[in-house]
Each structure stands twice: as C-alpha cells, then as structure tokens.
mmCIF file of C-alpha atoms in Angstrom:
data_model
loop_
_atom_site.group_PDB
_atom_site.id
_atom_site.type_symbol
_atom_site.label_atom_id
_atom_site.label_comp_id
_atom_site.label_asym_id
_atom_site.label_seq_id
_atom_site.Cartn_x
_atom_site.Cartn_y
_atom_site.Cartn_z
ATOM 1 C CA UNK A 1 0.000 0.000 0.000
ATOM 2 C CA UNK A 2 1.139 3.515 -0.824
ATOM 3 C CA UNK A 3 -0.473 6.782 0.177
ATOM 4 C CA UNK A 4 0.250 9.865 -1.931
ATOM 5 C CA UNK A 5 -0.527 13.470 -1.088
ATOM 6 C CA UNK A 6 -0.052 16.240 -3.627
ATOM 7 C CA UNK A 7 0.331 19.909 -2.785
ATOM 8 C CA UNK A 8 1.557 23.150 -4.302
ATOM 9 C CA UNK A 9 -1.230 23.907 -6.708
ATOM 10 C CA UNK A 10 -2.845 27.311 -7.006
ATOM 11 C CA UNK A 11 -3.719 30.219 -9.262
ATOM 12 C CA UNK A 12 -0.947 31.723 -11.371
ATOM 13 C CA UNK A 13 -0.759 34.048 -14.338
ATOM 14 C CA UNK A 14 0.374 32.819 -17.729
ATOM 15 C CA UNK A 15 4.147 32.731 -17.883
ATOM 16 C CA UNK A 16 4.430 32.048 -14.171
ATOM 17 C CA UNK A 17 5.745 29.044 -12.272
ATOM 18 C CA UNK A 18 4.571 26.557 -9.687
ATOM 19 C CA UNK A 19 6.204 23.598 -7.983
ATOM 20 C CA UNK A 20 4.047 20.641 -7.080
ATOM 21 C CA UNK A 21 5.043 18.144 -4.407
ATOM 22 C CA UNK A 22 3.966 14.552 -3.936
ATOM 23 C CA UNK A 23 4.680 13.044 -0.529
ATOM 24 C CA UNK A 24 4.494 9.273 -0.251
ATOM 25 C CA UNK A 25 4.088 6.921 2.676
ATOM 26 C CA UNK A 26 3.796 3.167 2.985
ATOM 27 C CA UNK A 27 5.969 1.079 0.675
ATOM 28 C CA UNK A 28 9.638 2.010 0.256
ATOM 29 C CA UNK A 29 9.644 5.151 -1.876
ATOM 30 C CA UNK A 30 12.617 4.152 -3.996
ATOM 31 C CA UNK A 31 10.943 0.900 -5.058
ATOM 32 C CA UNK A 32 8.673 2.478 -7.677
ATOM 33 C CA UNK A 33 8.628 5.011 -10.464
ATOM 34 C CA UNK A 34 6.535 8.152 -10.080
ATOM 35 C CA UNK A 35 4.352 9.727 -12.703
ATOM 36 C CA UNK A 36 2.477 12.984 -12.908
ATOM 37 C CA UNK A 37 -0.827 13.196 -14.763
ATOM 38 C CA UNK A 38 -3.400 15.930 -15.198
ATOM 39 C CA UNK A 39 -7.087 16.161 -15.930
ATOM 40 C CA UNK A 40 -8.810 19.249 -17.242
ATOM 41 C CA UNK A 41 -12.589 19.697 -16.959
ATOM 42 C CA UNK A 42 -14.396 17.567 -19.504
ATOM 43 C CA UNK A 43 -11.198 15.866 -20.656
ATOM 44 C CA UNK A 44 -9.539 12.545 -20.012
ATOM 45 C CA UNK A 45 -6.654 12.240 -17.599
ATOM 46 C CA UNK A 46 -3.395 12.607 -19.499
ATOM 47 C CA UNK A 47 0.231 11.814 -18.916
ATOM 48 C CA UNK A 48 2.596 14.647 -18.019
ATOM 49 C CA UNK A 49 5.913 13.206 -16.858
ATOM 50 C CA UNK A 50 7.538 10.244 -15.154
ATOM 51 C CA UNK A 51 10.775 9.536 -13.319
ATOM 52 C CA UNK A 52 12.440 6.224 -12.566
ATOM 53 C CA UNK A 53 13.131 4.800 -9.115
ATOM 54 C CA UNK A 54 16.620 6.242 -8.809
ATOM 55 C CA UNK A 55 15.633 9.655 -10.113
ATOM 56 C CA UNK A 56 18.044 9.436 -13.028
ATOM 57 C CA UNK A 57 15.787 8.855 -16.013
ATOM 58 C CA UNK A 58 12.819 11.017 -16.959
ATOM 59 C CA UNK A 59 10.236 11.125 -19.730
ATOM 60 C CA UNK A 60 7.830 13.927 -20.663
ATOM 61 C CA UNK A 61 4.757 14.540 -22.725
ATOM 62 C CA UNK A 62 5.549 16.693 -25.740
ATOM 63 C CA UNK A 63 3.182 19.378 -24.485
ATOM 64 C CA UNK A 64 5.297 20.063 -21.383
ATOM 65 C CA UNK A 65 8.791 19.196 -22.550
ATOM 66 C CA UNK A 66 11.300 22.002 -21.895
ATOM 67 C CA UNK A 67 8.825 23.729 -19.525
ATOM 68 C CA UNK A 68 8.258 21.149 -16.780
ATOM 69 C CA UNK A 69 10.840 19.240 -14.770
ATOM 70 C CA UNK A 70 10.130 16.125 -12.726
ATOM 71 C CA UNK A 71 12.435 15.178 -9.870
ATOM 72 C CA UNK A 72 12.442 13.167 -6.680
ATOM 73 C CA UNK A 73 14.186 13.070 -3.326
ATOM 74 C CA UNK A 74 14.119 9.503 -2.074
ATOM 75 C CA UNK A 75 15.438 10.547 1.328
ATOM 76 C CA UNK A 76 12.355 12.747 1.781
ATOM 77 C CA UNK A 77 9.858 10.355 0.137
ATOM 78 C CA UNK A 78 8.890 13.231 -2.118
ATOM 79 C CA UNK A 79 8.553 13.804 -5.847
ATOM 80 C CA UNK A 80 8.284 17.192 -7.483
ATOM 81 C CA UNK A 81 6.990 18.758 -10.645
ATOM 82 C CA UNK A 82 8.504 22.146 -11.416
ATOM 83 C CA UNK A 83 6.286 23.947 -13.897
ATOM 84 C CA UNK A 84 7.615 26.999 -15.703
ATOM 85 C CA UNK A 85 6.225 29.163 -18.504
ATOM 86 C CA UNK A 86 2.738 28.076 -17.591
ATOM 87 C CA UNK A 87 -0.039 28.425 -20.147
ATOM 88 C CA UNK A 88 -3.826 28.579 -19.693
ATOM 89 C CA UNK A 89 -4.025 25.137 -21.311
ATOM 90 C CA UNK A 90 -2.016 23.741 -18.390
ATOM 91 C CA UNK A 91 -5.053 24.359 -16.156
ATOM 92 C CA UNK A 92 -6.063 21.021 -14.639
ATOM 93 C CA UNK A 93 -6.054 18.880 -11.534
ATOM 94 C CA UNK A 94 -2.602 17.345 -11.243
ATOM 95 C CA UNK A 95 -2.111 13.855 -9.827
ATOM 96 C CA UNK A 96 0.941 11.841 -8.872
ATOM 97 C CA UNK A 97 0.933 8.055 -9.076
ATOM 98 C CA UNK A 98 3.232 5.054 -8.610
ATOM 99 C CA UNK A 99 4.269 2.485 -11.181
ATOM 100 C CA UNK A 100 6.466 -0.588 -11.494
ATOM 101 C CA UNK A 101 7.049 0.254 -15.162
ATOM 102 C CA UNK A 102 9.763 2.442 -16.608
ATOM 103 C CA UNK A 103 8.734 5.490 -18.648
ATOM 104 C CA UNK A 104 5.103 4.493 -18.796
ATOM 105 C CA UNK A 105 2.548 7.009 -20.036
ATOM 106 C CA UNK A 106 -0.387 4.629 -19.606
ATOM 107 C CA UNK A 107 -2.810 5.120 -16.725
ATOM 108 C CA UNK A 108 -3.402 1.401 -16.260
ATOM 109 C CA UNK A 109 0.277 0.889 -15.434
ATOM 110 C CA UNK A 110 -0.009 3.096 -12.371
ATOM 111 C CA UNK A 111 -1.181 1.529 -9.138
ATOM 112 C CA UNK A 112 -1.646 4.160 -6.458
ATOM 113 C CA UNK A 113 -2.880 7.700 -6.944
ATOM 114 C CA UNK A 114 -3.070 10.837 -4.881
ATOM 115 C CA UNK A 115 -6.159 12.994 -4.535
ATOM 116 C CA UNK A 116 -4.865 15.692 -6.858
ATOM 117 C CA UNK A 117 -4.053 19.389 -6.606
ATOM 118 C CA UNK A 118 -5.682 22.111 -8.692
ATOM 119 C CA UNK A 119 -3.561 24.279 -10.975
ATOM 120 C CA UNK A 120 -5.246 27.246 -12.618
ATOM 121 C CA UNK A 121 -3.406 29.443 -15.111
ATOM 122 C CA UNK A 122 -5.043 32.731 -16.005
ATOM 123 C CA UNK A 123 -4.441 34.509 -19.306
#
C-alpha cells in the first residue's frame, strides 16, 4: 500500500511558475517510479511526466517538454513537478501516481494515486 498526497497547486498568471510536491508513505519510496498526470474539466486524464526509481531517467509529454521538470528526493519520500512558462491550457487537476514500469505514459500501469491538486493558469 502507498499513500500519496499532492500539494503546491494554485492560481498563477500565464508565464508564471509553480512547484508541485507529492509526498508518499507506505511502501519504500525508492521501489517504484513516479508519474504525474493531469485532468482538465471535460477531458480525459493525461500523462505529463515520469521519473524512474533512482531519479536518473525522466520522460515527458511533448506538451510540457522544456517547460516542466520532474524530480524526486528519495530521502524525503517526495517527488516534485517544477512547472515553468505556464499556459492557460495547463489548467487542470494534477495527480501523482506510482508504477512498477519504466517510462510508462499509460494510466493502467499506475497503481496508487493521490487525490490531486488544482492548478489554474489565467491569461
């Protein structure tokens, strides 16, 4: 069992930045990959980024590449999503999740999910 709690969301103007955090408890944090997903109103949940267990290898959706950075601190049981140059289309609820797969962008390969944190980008 893994419990995930996201935080750091909020309202920001276009071009601004936010850093999301995902704190995990339960199973050993370094035993699974972490992914970030987002879901905008009326849309399906979509992949944003993922990082491997050691925090060395990352993979991004094309829509956020070069703007978002995923990282993790295994000593703090925490993963992060640094979001820069935010756009109104980045508005969504952001979720972190755990996976035993490397570089997966598929929802069904993620086992445990947090409750999400709202990010709103105004134009």
